[in-house]
Structures are given as C-alpha cells and as structure tokens.
Amino acid sequence: MEHQLIIYNTLSRKKEPFVPLHAPHVGMYVCGPTVYGDPHLGHARPAITFDLLFRYLRHLGYRVRYVRNITDVGHLEHDADDGEDKIAKKARLEQLEPMEVAQYYANRYHEAMRALGVLPPSIEPLASGHIIEQIRLVEEILKNGYAYESEGSVYFDVAKYNKDHHYGVLSGRNLDDVLNTTRELDGQEEKRNPADFALWKKAQPEHIMRWPSPWSDGFPGWHCECTAMGRKYLGAHFDIHGGGMDLVFPHHECEIAQAVASQGEPMVRYWMHNNMITIGGQKMGKSLGNFITLEQFFTGQHEKLAQAYSPMTIRFFILQAHYRSTVDFGNEALQAAEKGLGRLMDAIRELDNLKPAAASTVDVRALRAKCYEAMNDDLNSPIVIAHLFDGAKMVNNIAAGNDTISADDLQELKETFRLFAFDILGLRDDNTSNAAREEAFGRVVDMLLEERLRAKANKDWATSDKIRNELQALGFEIKDGKERTEWKLNV
C-alpha cells in the first residue's frame, strides 16, 4: 500500500503499523448496540469512529469485511450474569414479543446511523440468530477443561484459565484485582469463583427468551456472541476488533479468554477502542440516566439542549476530537462545532466560484499530503480538520483577491476537499442539495399562503394583502382558486 497506517493497539498499549493477515483483505469486527432503547450520543461515538476506519481502509485499497453485531439477547439488567434480560423486560412491560422490541430499536438505530452518515457494515448478525454457534463455542471450552456446568448453567473457569494463560492481558488486570473488584451477587453461589462468568445460563420459569441446549433450556452469556459470530464470519484469526473503551473489561477480556480456551490461541490481532462521551466529566449512558437520545439532539427536545443540532453537527463534533480522547458534552462545544462546520462548507461551496489564474500564489499540493499524514497517524481526524480549515483560509483569500490559483491547482484543491471532507470524514453539505432546498423553499411559501388564507378567513384584509404584495414584489405570481392558492416564481 502507498500509505502506511499506524494504529494504537490496546493489546500492546502502543502504536503499531497496520499489517493485515491476508492483505488486501481485512476482517473487522465492532461491537454494536444492545437494542432495548433509543440510540443516544454514546452510540454515535463508536459508530462514527469505526466508520472513519472503514472508510479509510477502503480508500487505501483494502477489501474490508466489516461485521457489526446487534445484541438482542443475553444482556442482563444488573450484571453480565445476573438479573432480567433487558429486552425481555422491555417486552414484558410493554406486552410485546421480545423480537418486536429488538426490531423496533434496531430500526431506530439504523435511522440514526443513516442520518449521521455512518455506512452500513458488510454483515450485521443478531445474537439470537447464532445460538447454535454459541452453544458450539461453549462445548469447545468445556471439552478443553476451561468451563464447568453448575445447576444447568455453564461458567468459564477464570482461575484455571489464568494458570495456563493470562486473564487480564487486554485490561492489564491480574486475577487478584479481578477478585477484589467483583461484586458478590445474589444467586451467584453456583459459581466456583466470583470472577467466573456465564457461558450459558439456565432460564428461570419467568424468562421468556430461551433455547434448548445440552445443559438446560436457557440463553447464552453476553460475552459469547461476539466470539462466536466473529469466528463464523471472519475466521479463527482476523485483523481488528473494536468497540468502546468501557468494553475492555469485562467484555473484550472475556472474549479473548473464550477464544484462547476454545481454539488454543487468540483470534484478534489489533484491538481498538474509542473513548467515552461525558456530561460534566461523567460517562453518558442509560445505566446512569444522563443520556440524551440522538433524536433529542436532532429536534432539540431535551432540557439540557439549548437548540436542535443537525446530524452532521454531531458527526463533526465527534470527529473534532481524537477517537481515543474523551469528549465532554456541552452546548457551547456543539454550537462551536456547528459554526466550524458551516465555515468549512462555505469554503467548499466557494470553490465553484473561484476563477483560475495563469499561476498560483498558494501551495495546495502540500494540503493532501498533510491530511494523509494525519490519517495515517492513528486516524487523527482533528488534525485533518485543522488542515482542511487551512485550506478554507486559502479559498477565502483567493476569493478576496489576495491570492491566485491555477486551473490545475484549483482542481487539486477541489479533489482534496472532496476526498477528506466527504469520502473519508464522511461529512456532507446538507445545504447543497438543490432538491432539498427547493422543497424547503416551497414549504415556506406554502406556509405564508396558509397564513394569508387564515387572515382572509378572519377578515384581516391588511395582513392578507401584505403577504400577497410582498410575495409579488419578490417575483411570485399568486392565483387564488376556489379550493387553494396556486403560485409560481417568475425568474
């Protein structure tokens, strides 16, 4: 490949050159949402982070199989191994089938992702659609001696595994740390060790999501799904596994242990994690009750929001910070992102108005190289954006007559903005769609004419005449009919 991408590997705790196992093919697995509620800003961060990686890998010429799962079973309310299934609880409260709940919120998630410009993955498997693969995984771990059955459930034997391998290789924890931080929970006496985690759980009589297995009618443990589905679609060894930093422990740590326990060696070469979005320094999430849904951001309908923010403002806000740094929510930061995005798009639109000169007084060739350098440095999107703003200043200076640009350099500048702003960062200029603008334009005129009709109905002739006269002065031809008012713009 012409460009060498360097990424931070959580496993090695350092930046490493990205070298795929089977170039030009790349296997990438990212933990997707648990679909029991509306998507919130915390869901947007990993989706946009790994969308950026997906876009860039494809641009570099790799053939990427991107797998992003949907958790629709086994994610329990209180703990990974304890409590009621979150989707089943929602279904019980709303008197729905669990899959109705899962499908509804999966649809909501997909709608939000499309609005944010997140490309769909290559494969999006459901946990409930891969019960057989998860049972086989559990059988392999049992066969190799790293799990045990207890009262119809199957648990991973963390202590035994730790004697032969290292439980904590990803998070940096040792088993004593895990034991000291593992909560004692009711109903956990069937475990040999508090740190052991469920591979299969026997369903209680009231549990409505259950499948037959060699051990009991039950359901898979939360951690099993990604190991089983990653191996099914990407093979026993694949390149990248990603997700939020909150998944490092226990979820991804358990995934590594399951893979090694079942096949004798790790599955994943590079582990990548995005950092959190916070509110006042506290993680945003459903469990803390401080989350704001993406729809609330788009409509402005939340007490913490000063206004509505467009999906592209949210995307730009997230990309302005490096994926491994925290992002703290605030209206001021979002408003600044909105203004910054507007300035960038204004400059991109202005490119079409620039007149080429015989020679350039600006250096546009270095801009593309600087953007590549930033992307190759662990997807440093804020530096890419900073370079694009330098390009925007260049555009504004040319438009003001302070600099000149040749035809070839103008084309280079246009291609650089298109490549990095649109193709790689995934931004879009929502104001450049003629169809959308014409639709909005027409709705505004229709609203004014509806207001005029109300004025006429109320015999407010002054307001009626004022609206008609001002529209006519702007070039509109107004024709009142028996049922509705027709209009057209004479240009």
C-alpha positions as a Python dict, from the first residue, in 0.01 Angstrom:
ca = {
    (1, 'M'): (0, 0, 0),
    (2, 'E'): (115, 352, -77),
    (3, 'H'): (30, 479, 273),
    (4, 'Q'): (128, 307, 599),
    (5, 'L'): (-150, 331, 854),
    (6, 'I'): (-35, 332, 1217),
    (7, 'I'): (-296, 241, 1478),
    (8, 'Y'): (-296, 217, 1856),
    (9, 'N'): (-334, -144, 1966),
    (10, 'T'): (-499, -167, 2308),
    (11, 'L'): (-347, -513, 2348),
    (12, 'S'): (15, -398, 2314),
    (13, 'R'): (-57, -49, 2451),
    (14, 'K'): (135, 117, 2171),
    (15, 'K'): (101, 237, 1814),
    (16, 'E'): (176, -27, 1555),
    (17, 'P'): (187, -41, 1174),
    (18, 'F'): (-132, -196, 1045),
    (19, 'V'): (-37, -511, 853),
    (20, 'P'): (-338, -727, 763),
    (21, 'L'): (-316, -1103, 797),
    (22, 'H'): (-438, -1160, 442),
    (23, 'A'): (-391, -835, 250),
    (24, 'P'): (-568, -687, 65),
    (25, 'H'): (-849, -846, 267),
    (26, 'V'): (-923, -703, 612),
    (27, 'G'): (-1152, -854, 873),
    (28, 'M'): (-1301, -603, 1120),
    (29, 'Y'): (-1547, -675, 1399),
    (30, 'V'): (-1709, -399, 1607),
    (31, 'C'): (-1945, -442, 1900),
    (32, 'G'): (-2277, -289, 1802),
    (33, 'P'): (-2576, -177, 2009),
    (34, 'T'): (-2796, -359, 2255),
    (35, 'V'): (-3137, -277, 2110),
    (36, 'Y'): (-3365, -207, 2405),
    (37, 'G'): (-3389, 173, 2381),
    (38, 'D'): (-3344, 471, 2153),
    (39, 'P'): (-2986, 532, 2033),
    (40, 'H'): (-2807, 809, 2221),
    (41, 'L'): (-2492, 1014, 2177),
    (42, 'G'): (-2285, 737, 2336),
    (43, 'H'): (-2386, 508, 2048),
    (44, 'A'): (-2273, 766, 1794),
    (45, 'R'): (-1909, 770, 1911),
    (46, 'P'): (-1810, 410, 1825),
    (47, 'A'): (-2027, 409, 1514),
    (48, 'I'): (-1854, 720, 1375),
    (49, 'T'): (-1508, 611, 1493),
    (50, 'F'): (-1518, 278, 1315),
    (51, 'D'): (-1699, 425, 1017),
    (52, 'L'): (-1395, 652, 978),
    (53, 'L'): (-1165, 348, 994),
    (54, 'F'): (-1387, 154, 750),
    (55, 'R'): (-1387, 442, 502),
    (56, 'Y'): (-1012, 495, 525),
    (57, 'L'): (-920, 128, 490),
    (58, 'R'): (-1135, 103, 179),
    (59, 'H'): (-980, 420, 40),
    (60, 'L'): (-635, 269, 90),
    (61, 'G'): (-743, -17, -133),
    (62, 'Y'): (-822, -286, 123),
    (63, 'R'): (-1122, -514, 77),
    (64, 'V'): (-1288, -485, 416),
    (65, 'R'): (-1541, -725, 564),
    (66, 'Y'): (-1691, -516, 841),
    (67, 'V'): (-1904, -710, 1091),
    (68, 'R'): (-2106, -515, 1349),
    (69, 'N'): (-2332, -722, 1571),
    (70, 'I'): (-2664, -643, 1732),
    (71, 'T'): (-2719, -774, 2086),
    (72, 'D'): (-3079, -884, 2118),
    (73, 'V'): (-3043, -1150, 2389),
    (74, 'G'): (-2830, -1219, 2694),
    (75, 'H'): (-2758, -862, 2805),
    (76, 'L'): (-2885, -874, 3161),
    (77, 'E'): (-3014, -588, 3371),
    (78, 'H'): (-2790, -586, 3676),
    (79, 'D'): (-2476, -770, 3570),
    (80, 'A'): (-2343, -975, 3281),
    (81, 'D'): (-2457, -1288, 3466),
    (82, 'D'): (-2741, -1163, 3684),
    (83, 'G'): (-3083, -1006, 3650),
    (84, 'E'): (-3353, -992, 3385),
    (85, 'D'): (-3274, -971, 3015),
    (86, 'K'): (-3309, -604, 2922),
    (87, 'I'): (-3502, -670, 2602),
    (88, 'A'): (-3723, -929, 2769),
    (89, 'K'): (-3801, -683, 3047),
    (90, 'K'): (-3899, -417, 2795),
    (91, 'A'): (-4118, -671, 2614),
    (92, 'R'): (-4288, -776, 2938),
    (93, 'L'): (-4362, -420, 3042),
    (94, 'E'): (-4497, -324, 2700),
    (95, 'Q'): (-4671, -658, 2634),
    (96, 'L'): (-4477, -721, 2316),
    (97, 'E'): (-4274, -1006, 2176),
    (98, 'P'): (-3904, -956, 2259),
    (99, 'M'): (-3818, -957, 1888),
    (100, 'E'): (-4069, -676, 1834),
    (101, 'V'): (-3876, -467, 2084),
    (102, 'A'): (-3543, -561, 1928),
    (103, 'Q'): (-3662, -490, 1574),
    (104, 'Y'): (-3816, -155, 1666),
    (105, 'Y'): (-3500, -25, 1831),
    (106, 'A'): (-3274, -176, 1566),
    (107, 'N'): (-3474, 23, 1309),
    (108, 'R'): (-3434, 336, 1520),
    (109, 'Y'): (-3061, 276, 1544),
    (110, 'H'): (-3030, 232, 1167),
    (111, 'E'): (-3227, 553, 1103),
    (112, 'A'): (-2994, 746, 1332),
    (113, 'M'): (-2685, 594, 1172),
    (114, 'R'): (-2803, 691, 823),
    (115, 'A'): (-2864, 1047, 942),
    (116, 'L'): (-2509, 1056, 1085),
    (117, 'G'): (-2361, 938, 755),
    (118, 'V'): (-2246, 604, 901),
    (119, 'L'): (-2205, 344, 627),
    (120, 'P'): (-2379, 10, 684),
    (121, 'P'): (-2149, -280, 778),
    (122, 'S'): (-2083, -571, 545),
    (123, 'I'): (-2264, -808, 784),
    (124, 'E'): (-2484, -726, 1083),
    (125, 'P'): (-2555, -1050, 1270),
    (126, 'L'): (-2803, -1086, 1555),
    (127, 'A'): (-2704, -1267, 1873),
    (128, 'S'): (-3037, -1452, 1871),
    (129, 'G'): (-2968, -1578, 1519),
    (130, 'H'): (-2647, -1752, 1624),
    (131, 'I'): (-2745, -1963, 1924),
    (132, 'I'): (-2608, -2280, 1761),
    (133, 'E'): (-2265, -2121, 1711),
    (134, 'Q'): (-2261, -2004, 2073),
    (135, 'I'): (-2355, -2350, 2202),
    (136, 'R'): (-2070, -2499, 1997),
    (137, 'L'): (-1831, -2243, 2145),
    (138, 'V'): (-1936, -2343, 2496),
    (139, 'E'): (-1894, -2712, 2411),
    (140, 'E'): (-1538, -2648, 2288),
    (141, 'I'): (-1444, -2462, 2605),
    (142, 'L'): (-1593, -2738, 2821),
    (143, 'K'): (-1407, -3002, 2622),
    (144, 'N'): (-1076, -2819, 2676),
    (145, 'G'): (-1135, -2803, 3050),
    (146, 'Y'): (-1183, -2430, 3098),
    (147, 'A'): (-1551, -2435, 3193),
    (148, 'Y'): (-1785, -2627, 3422),
    (149, 'E'): (-2156, -2697, 3445),
    (150, 'S'): (-2346, -2594, 3755),
    (151, 'E'): (-2720, -2641, 3805),
    (152, 'G'): (-2792, -2619, 3433),
    (153, 'S'): (-2568, -2319, 3370),
    (154, 'V'): (-2213, -2324, 3233),
    (155, 'Y'): (-1941, -2095, 3370),
    (156, 'F'): (-1594, -2009, 3247),
    (157, 'D'): (-1330, -2116, 3499),
    (158, 'V'): (-1121, -1799, 3522),
    (159, 'A'): (-875, -1933, 3784),
    (160, 'K'): (-796, -2246, 3585),
    (161, 'Y'): (-757, -2046, 3265),
    (162, 'N'): (-526, -1800, 3442),
    (163, 'K'): (-290, -2082, 3541),
    (164, 'D'): (-225, -2166, 3177),
    (165, 'H'): (-272, -1824, 3018),
    (166, 'H'): (-315, -1467, 3138),
    (167, 'Y'): (-663, -1347, 3222),
    (168, 'G'): (-625, -969, 3207),
    (169, 'V'): (-394, -941, 2906),
    (170, 'L'): (-608, -668, 2748),
    (171, 'S'): (-709, -465, 3051),
    (172, 'G'): (-382, -506, 3240),
    (173, 'R'): (-554, -654, 3543),
    (174, 'N'): (-437, -956, 3736),
    (175, 'L'): (-672, -1213, 3885),
    (176, 'D'): (-635, -1074, 4237),
    (177, 'D'): (-752, -735, 4108),
    (178, 'V'): (-1049, -900, 3942),
    (179, 'L'): (-1141, -1092, 4257),
    (180, 'N'): (-1116, -777, 4469),
    (181, 'T'): (-1342, -579, 4237),
    (182, 'T'): (-1601, -850, 4159),
    (183, 'R'): (-1930, -788, 4340),
    (184, 'E'): (-2097, -1062, 4539),
    (185, 'L'): (-2444, -1101, 4392),
    (186, 'D'): (-2750, -1295, 4498),
    (187, 'G'): (-2786, -1625, 4313),
    (188, 'Q'): (-2413, -1648, 4239),
    (189, 'E'): (-2341, -1938, 4476),
    (190, 'E'): (-2346, -2179, 4180),
    (191, 'K'): (-2012, -2030, 4069),
    (192, 'R'): (-1682, -2171, 4193),
    (193, 'N'): (-1528, -1826, 4184),
    (194, 'P'): (-1693, -1480, 4185),
    (195, 'A'): (-1483, -1384, 3879),
    (196, 'D'): (-1618, -1674, 3671),
    (197, 'F'): (-1856, -1560, 3400),
    (198, 'A'): (-2152, -1730, 3239),
    (199, 'L'): (-2120, -1903, 2905),
    (200, 'W'): (-2473, -2040, 2924),
    (201, 'K'): (-2747, -1952, 3171),
    (202, 'K'): (-3035, -2175, 3270),
    (203, 'A'): (-3355, -1979, 3221),
    (204, 'Q'): (-3580, -1923, 3518),
    (205, 'P'): (-3951, -2009, 3465),
    (206, 'E'): (-4040, -1645, 3402),
    (207, 'H'): (-3762, -1594, 3147),
    (208, 'I'): (-3927, -1570, 2804),
    (209, 'M'): (-3613, -1576, 2584),
    (210, 'R'): (-3481, -1933, 2595),
    (211, 'W'): (-3339, -2204, 2370),
    (212, 'P'): (-3269, -2576, 2421),
    (213, 'S'): (-2909, -2677, 2488),
    (214, 'P'): (-2722, -2984, 2622),
    (215, 'W'): (-2733, -2828, 2971),
    (216, 'S'): (-3074, -2665, 3001),
    (217, 'D'): (-3332, -2451, 2832),
    (218, 'G'): (-3163, -2117, 2859),
    (219, 'F'): (-2968, -1850, 2679),
    (220, 'P'): (-2604, -1767, 2603),
    (221, 'G'): (-2390, -1544, 2818),
    (222, 'W'): (-2342, -1192, 2685),
    (223, 'H'): (-1972, -1242, 2605),
    (224, 'C'): (-2025, -1548, 2384),
    (225, 'E'): (-2195, -1378, 2092),
    (226, 'C'): (-1902, -1172, 1963),
    (227, 'T'): (-1653, -1458, 1988),
    (228, 'A'): (-1889, -1697, 1808),
    (229, 'M'): (-2001, -1454, 1538),
    (230, 'G'): (-1657, -1306, 1482),
    (231, 'R'): (-1517, -1652, 1417),
    (232, 'K'): (-1811, -1750, 1194),
    (233, 'Y'): (-1780, -1451, 960),
    (234, 'L'): (-1412, -1358, 986),
    (235, 'G'): (-1241, -1686, 1068),
    (236, 'A'): (-1033, -1814, 1358),
    (237, 'H'): (-790, -1524, 1314),
    (238, 'F'): (-883, -1176, 1199),
    (239, 'D'): (-737, -828, 1200),
    (240, 'I'): (-935, -575, 1404),
    (241, 'H'): (-1183, -589, 1690),
    (242, 'G'): (-1324, -258, 1806),
    (243, 'G'): (-1568, -101, 2047),
    (244, 'G'): (-1599, 149, 2327),
    (245, 'M'): (-1337, 169, 2599),
    (246, 'D'): (-1600, 62, 2852),
    (247, 'L'): (-1598, -282, 2686),
    (248, 'V'): (-1228, -352, 2751),
    (249, 'F'): (-1325, -516, 3080),
    (250, 'P'): (-1502, -744, 3119),
    (251, 'H'): (-1649, -797, 2772),
    (252, 'H'): (-1342, -796, 2550),
    (253, 'E'): (-1124, -954, 2817),
    (254, 'C'): (-1372, -1241, 2831),
    (255, 'E'): (-1378, -1264, 2452),
    (256, 'I'): (-1001, -1314, 2445),
    (257, 'A'): (-1024, -1581, 2715),
    (258, 'Q'): (-1304, -1762, 2531),
    (259, 'A'): (-1112, -1762, 2204),
    (260, 'V'): (-793, -1894, 2359),
    (261, 'A'): (-982, -2150, 2568),
    (262, 'S'): (-1170, -2282, 2264),
    (263, 'Q'): (-901, -2280, 1994),
    (264, 'G'): (-572, -2255, 2184),
    (265, 'E'): (-469, -1911, 2057),
    (266, 'P'): (-609, -1557, 2022),
    (267, 'M'): (-843, -1465, 1738),
    (268, 'V'): (-772, -1092, 1710),
    (269, 'R'): (-452, -913, 1612),
    (270, 'Y'): (-543, -548, 1680),
    (271, 'W'): (-782, -427, 1948),
    (272, 'M'): (-907, -70, 1906),
    (273, 'H'): (-1122, 129, 2149),
    (274, 'N'): (-1280, 471, 2133),
    (275, 'N'): (-1306, 677, 2448),
    (276, 'M'): (-1624, 792, 2616),
    (277, 'I'): (-1856, 1086, 2577),
    (278, 'T'): (-1915, 1254, 2911),
    (279, 'I'): (-2150, 1508, 3065),
    (280, 'G'): (-1977, 1712, 3330),
    (281, 'G'): (-1698, 1456, 3336),
    (282, 'Q'): (-1936, 1162, 3392),
    (283, 'K'): (-1988, 888, 3133),
    (284, 'M'): (-2304, 925, 2929),
    (285, 'G'): (-2514, 612, 2932),
    (286, 'K'): (-2854, 457, 3001),
    (287, 'S'): (-2741, 299, 3327),
    (288, 'L'): (-2655, 642, 3470),
    (289, 'G'): (-2974, 806, 3345),
    (290, 'N'): (-2786, 1104, 3199),
    (291, 'F'): (-2805, 1016, 2832),
    (292, 'I'): (-2959, 1225, 2556),
    (293, 'T'): (-3101, 1039, 2260),
    (294, 'L'): (-2989, 1124, 1909),
    (295, 'E'): (-3345, 1214, 1816),
    (296, 'Q'): (-3349, 1463, 2102),
    (297, 'F'): (-3030, 1617, 1965),
    (298, 'F'): (-3182, 1638, 1617),
    (299, 'T'): (-3503, 1801, 1747),
    (300, 'G'): (-3368, 1997, 2043),
    (301, 'Q'): (-3630, 1837, 2271),
    (302, 'H'): (-3429, 1794, 2592),
    (303, 'E'): (-3381, 2016, 2894),
    (304, 'K'): (-3002, 2011, 2858),
    (305, 'L'): (-3013, 2127, 2494),
    (306, 'A'): (-3018, 2495, 2404),
    (307, 'Q'): (-3123, 2415, 2045),
    (308, 'A'): (-3152, 2138, 1788),
    (309, 'Y'): (-2830, 2010, 1631),
    (310, 'S'): (-2811, 1855, 1286),
    (311, 'P'): (-2670, 1503, 1240),
    (312, 'M'): (-2369, 1649, 1058),
    (313, 'T'): (-2301, 1885, 1350),
    (314, 'I'): (-2297, 1581, 1581),
    (315, 'R'): (-2062, 1395, 1345),
    (316, 'F'): (-1831, 1695, 1312),
    (317, 'F'): (-1836, 1746, 1692),
    (318, 'I'): (-1722, 1386, 1745),
    (319, 'L'): (-1456, 1396, 1471),
    (320, 'Q'): (-1307, 1716, 1614),
    (321, 'A'): (-1164, 1504, 1897),
    (322, 'H'): (-928, 1211, 1851),
    (323, 'Y'): (-1115, 884, 1896),
    (324, 'R'): (-902, 786, 2198),
    (325, 'S'): (-969, 1111, 2385),
    (326, 'T'): (-1279, 1187, 2590),
    (327, 'V'): (-1541, 1425, 2454),
    (328, 'D'): (-1736, 1629, 2708),
    (329, 'F'): (-2084, 1733, 2603),
    (330, 'G'): (-2181, 2099, 2620),
    (331, 'N'): (-2400, 2334, 2421),
    (332, 'E'): (-2110, 2572, 2372),
    (333, 'A'): (-1896, 2298, 2219),
    (334, 'L'): (-2177, 2185, 1991),
    (335, 'Q'): (-2253, 2540, 1882),
    (336, 'A'): (-1884, 2593, 1806),
    (337, 'A'): (-1886, 2271, 1601),
    (338, 'E'): (-2194, 2393, 1414),
    (339, 'K'): (-2024, 2721, 1325),
    (340, 'G'): (-1700, 2547, 1231),
    (341, 'L'): (-1879, 2303, 1004),
    (342, 'G'): (-2064, 2593, 844),
    (343, 'R'): (-1739, 2778, 772),
    (344, 'L'): (-1586, 2466, 620),
    (345, 'M'): (-1885, 2401, 395),
    (346, 'D'): (-1899, 2767, 292),
    (347, 'A'): (-1539, 2742, 174),
    (348, 'I'): (-1609, 2418, -15),
    (349, 'R'): (-1905, 2580, -192),
    (350, 'E'): (-1691, 2884, -272),
    (351, 'L'): (-1453, 2660, -467),
    (352, 'D'): (-1703, 2655, -755),
    (353, 'N'): (-1695, 3034, -773),
    (354, 'L'): (-1316, 3070, -794),
    (355, 'K'): (-1171, 3183, -1127),
    (356, 'P'): (-842, 3017, -1219),
    (357, 'A'): (-544, 3235, -1299),
    (358, 'A'): (-235, 3171, -1505),
    (359, 'A'): (-31, 3085, -1196),
    (360, 'S'): (-80, 3009, -827),
    (361, 'T'): (44, 3213, -534),
    (362, 'V'): (-71, 2939, -293),
    (363, 'D'): (72, 2594, -226),
    (364, 'V'): (-215, 2348, -250),
    (365, 'R'): (-8, 2035, -314),
    (366, 'A'): (105, 2007, 48),
    (367, 'L'): (-252, 2001, 180),
    (368, 'R'): (-332, 1649, 61),
    (369, 'A'): (-1, 1514, 198),
    (370, 'K'): (-64, 1671, 540),
    (371, 'C'): (-414, 1520, 556),
    (372, 'Y'): (-279, 1176, 468),
    (373, 'E'): (-8, 1213, 732),
    (374, 'A'): (-270, 1288, 998),
    (375, 'M'): (-497, 1000, 894),
    (376, 'N'): (-204, 757, 891),
    (377, 'D'): (-121, 864, 1246),
    (378, 'D'): (-389, 660, 1422),
    (379, 'L'): (-682, 828, 1241),
    (380, 'N'): (-605, 1176, 1373),
    (381, 'S'): (-925, 1336, 1249),
    (382, 'P'): (-888, 1664, 1445),
    (383, 'I'): (-558, 1732, 1268),
    (384, 'V'): (-719, 1651, 933),
    (385, 'I'): (-992, 1903, 1014),
    (386, 'A'): (-732, 2163, 1112),
    (387, 'H'): (-560, 2117, 775),
    (388, 'L'): (-894, 2150, 596),
    (389, 'F'): (-951, 2478, 778),
    (390, 'D'): (-611, 2592, 648),
    (391, 'G'): (-742, 2504, 304),
    (392, 'A'): (-1058, 2703, 375),
    (393, 'K'): (-848, 3009, 460),
    (394, 'M'): (-669, 2961, 131),
    (395, 'V'): (-1004, 2956, -52),
    (396, 'N'): (-1121, 3271, 122),
    (397, 'N'): (-800, 3456, 40),
    (398, 'I'): (-831, 3361, -326),
    (399, 'A'): (-1196, 3469, -329),
    (400, 'A'): (-1096, 3803, -175),
    (401, 'G'): (-837, 3859, -446),
    (402, 'N'): (-541, 3833, -211),
    (403, 'D'): (-408, 3519, -384),
    (404, 'T'): (-442, 3342, -717),
    (405, 'I'): (-475, 2978, -816),
    (406, 'S'): (-412, 2797, -1142),
    (407, 'A'): (-666, 2567, -1304),
    (408, 'D'): (-467, 2254, -1214),
    (409, 'D'): (-425, 2364, -853),
    (410, 'L'): (-793, 2452, -826),
    (411, 'Q'): (-882, 2101, -939),
    (412, 'E'): (-635, 1957, -687),
    (413, 'L'): (-790, 2165, -410),
    (414, 'K'): (-1141, 2052, -503),
    (415, 'E'): (-1035, 1686, -508),
    (416, 'T'): (-859, 1715, -172),
    (417, 'F'): (-1164, 1864, -4),
    (418, 'R'): (-1393, 1606, -163),
    (419, 'L'): (-1166, 1319, -60),
    (420, 'F'): (-1104, 1413, 301),
    (421, 'A'): (-1416, 1608, 398),
    (422, 'F'): (-1673, 1391, 224),
    (423, 'D'): (-1528, 1049, 136),
    (424, 'I'): (-1310, 988, 442),
    (425, 'L'): (-1450, 1206, 724),
    (426, 'G'): (-1798, 1126, 593),
    (427, 'L'): (-1928, 1482, 619),
    (428, 'R'): (-2190, 1616, 383),
    (429, 'D'): (-2313, 1962, 299),
    (430, 'D'): (-2683, 1944, 375),
    (431, 'N'): (-2729, 2288, 223),
    (432, 'T'): (-2609, 2194, -125),
    (433, 'S'): (-2895, 1964, -222),
    (434, 'N'): (-3099, 2155, -477),
    (435, 'A'): (-3395, 1922, -433),
    (436, 'A'): (-3390, 1966, -57),
    (437, 'R'): (-3355, 2342, -86),
    (438, 'E'): (-3638, 2364, -336),
    (439, 'E'): (-3859, 2153, -112),
    (440, 'A'): (-3785, 2371, 190),
    (441, 'F'): (-3833, 2683, -22),
    (442, 'G'): (-4173, 2560, -138),
    (443, 'R'): (-4283, 2474, 214),
    (444, 'V'): (-4201, 2824, 334),
    (445, 'V'): (-4409, 2978, 54),
    (446, 'D'): (-4696, 2739, 129),
    (447, 'M'): (-4679, 2835, 497),
    (448, 'L'): (-4705, 3202, 407),
    (449, 'L'): (-5002, 3137, 181),
    (450, 'E'): (-5173, 2933, 454),
    (451, 'E'): (-5120, 3227, 688),
    (452, 'R'): (-5277, 3452, 422),
    (453, 'L'): (-5579, 3220, 397),
    (454, 'R'): (-5626, 3235, 774),
    (455, 'A'): (-5604, 3613, 759),
    (456, 'K'): (-5869, 3622, 488),
    (457, 'A'): (-6093, 3386, 687),
    (458, 'N'): (-6062, 3625, 982),
    (459, 'K'): (-6134, 3922, 752),
    (460, 'D'): (-5787, 4055, 828),
    (461, 'W'): (-5754, 4209, 485),
    (462, 'A'): (-5448, 4415, 577),
    (463, 'T'): (-5240, 4105, 661),
    (464, 'S'): (-5375, 3917, 359),
    (465, 'D'): (-5285, 4197, 122),
    (466, 'K'): (-4942, 4247, 285),
    (467, 'I'): (-4842, 3882, 232),
    (468, 'R'): (-4966, 3885, -129),
    (469, 'N'): (-4798, 4216, -214),
    (470, 'E'): (-4463, 4120, -61),
    (471, 'L'): (-4460, 3785, -243),
    (472, 'Q'): (-4543, 3960, -570),
    (473, 'A'): (-4265, 4211, -509),
    (474, 'L'): (-4024, 3918, -478),
    (475, 'G'): (-4133, 3786, -818),
    (476, 'F'): (-4409, 3542, -718),
    (477, 'E'): (-4725, 3513, -923),
    (478, 'I'): (-5022, 3440, -694),
    (479, 'K'): (-5352, 3297, -825),
    (480, 'D'): (-5640, 3245, -585),
    (481, 'G'): (-5859, 2947, -676),
    (482, 'K'): (-6179, 2809, -526),
    (483, 'E'): (-6002, 2535, -329),
    (484, 'R'): (-5641, 2652, -300),
    (485, 'T'): (-5398, 2926, -396),
    (486, 'E'): (-5153, 2850, -677),
    (487, 'W'): (-4815, 3018, -701),
    (488, 'K'): (-4508, 3024, -921),
    (489, 'L'): (-4185, 3216, -919),
    (490, 'N'): (-4115, 3424, -1228),
    (491, 'V'): (-3736, 3440, -1274),
}
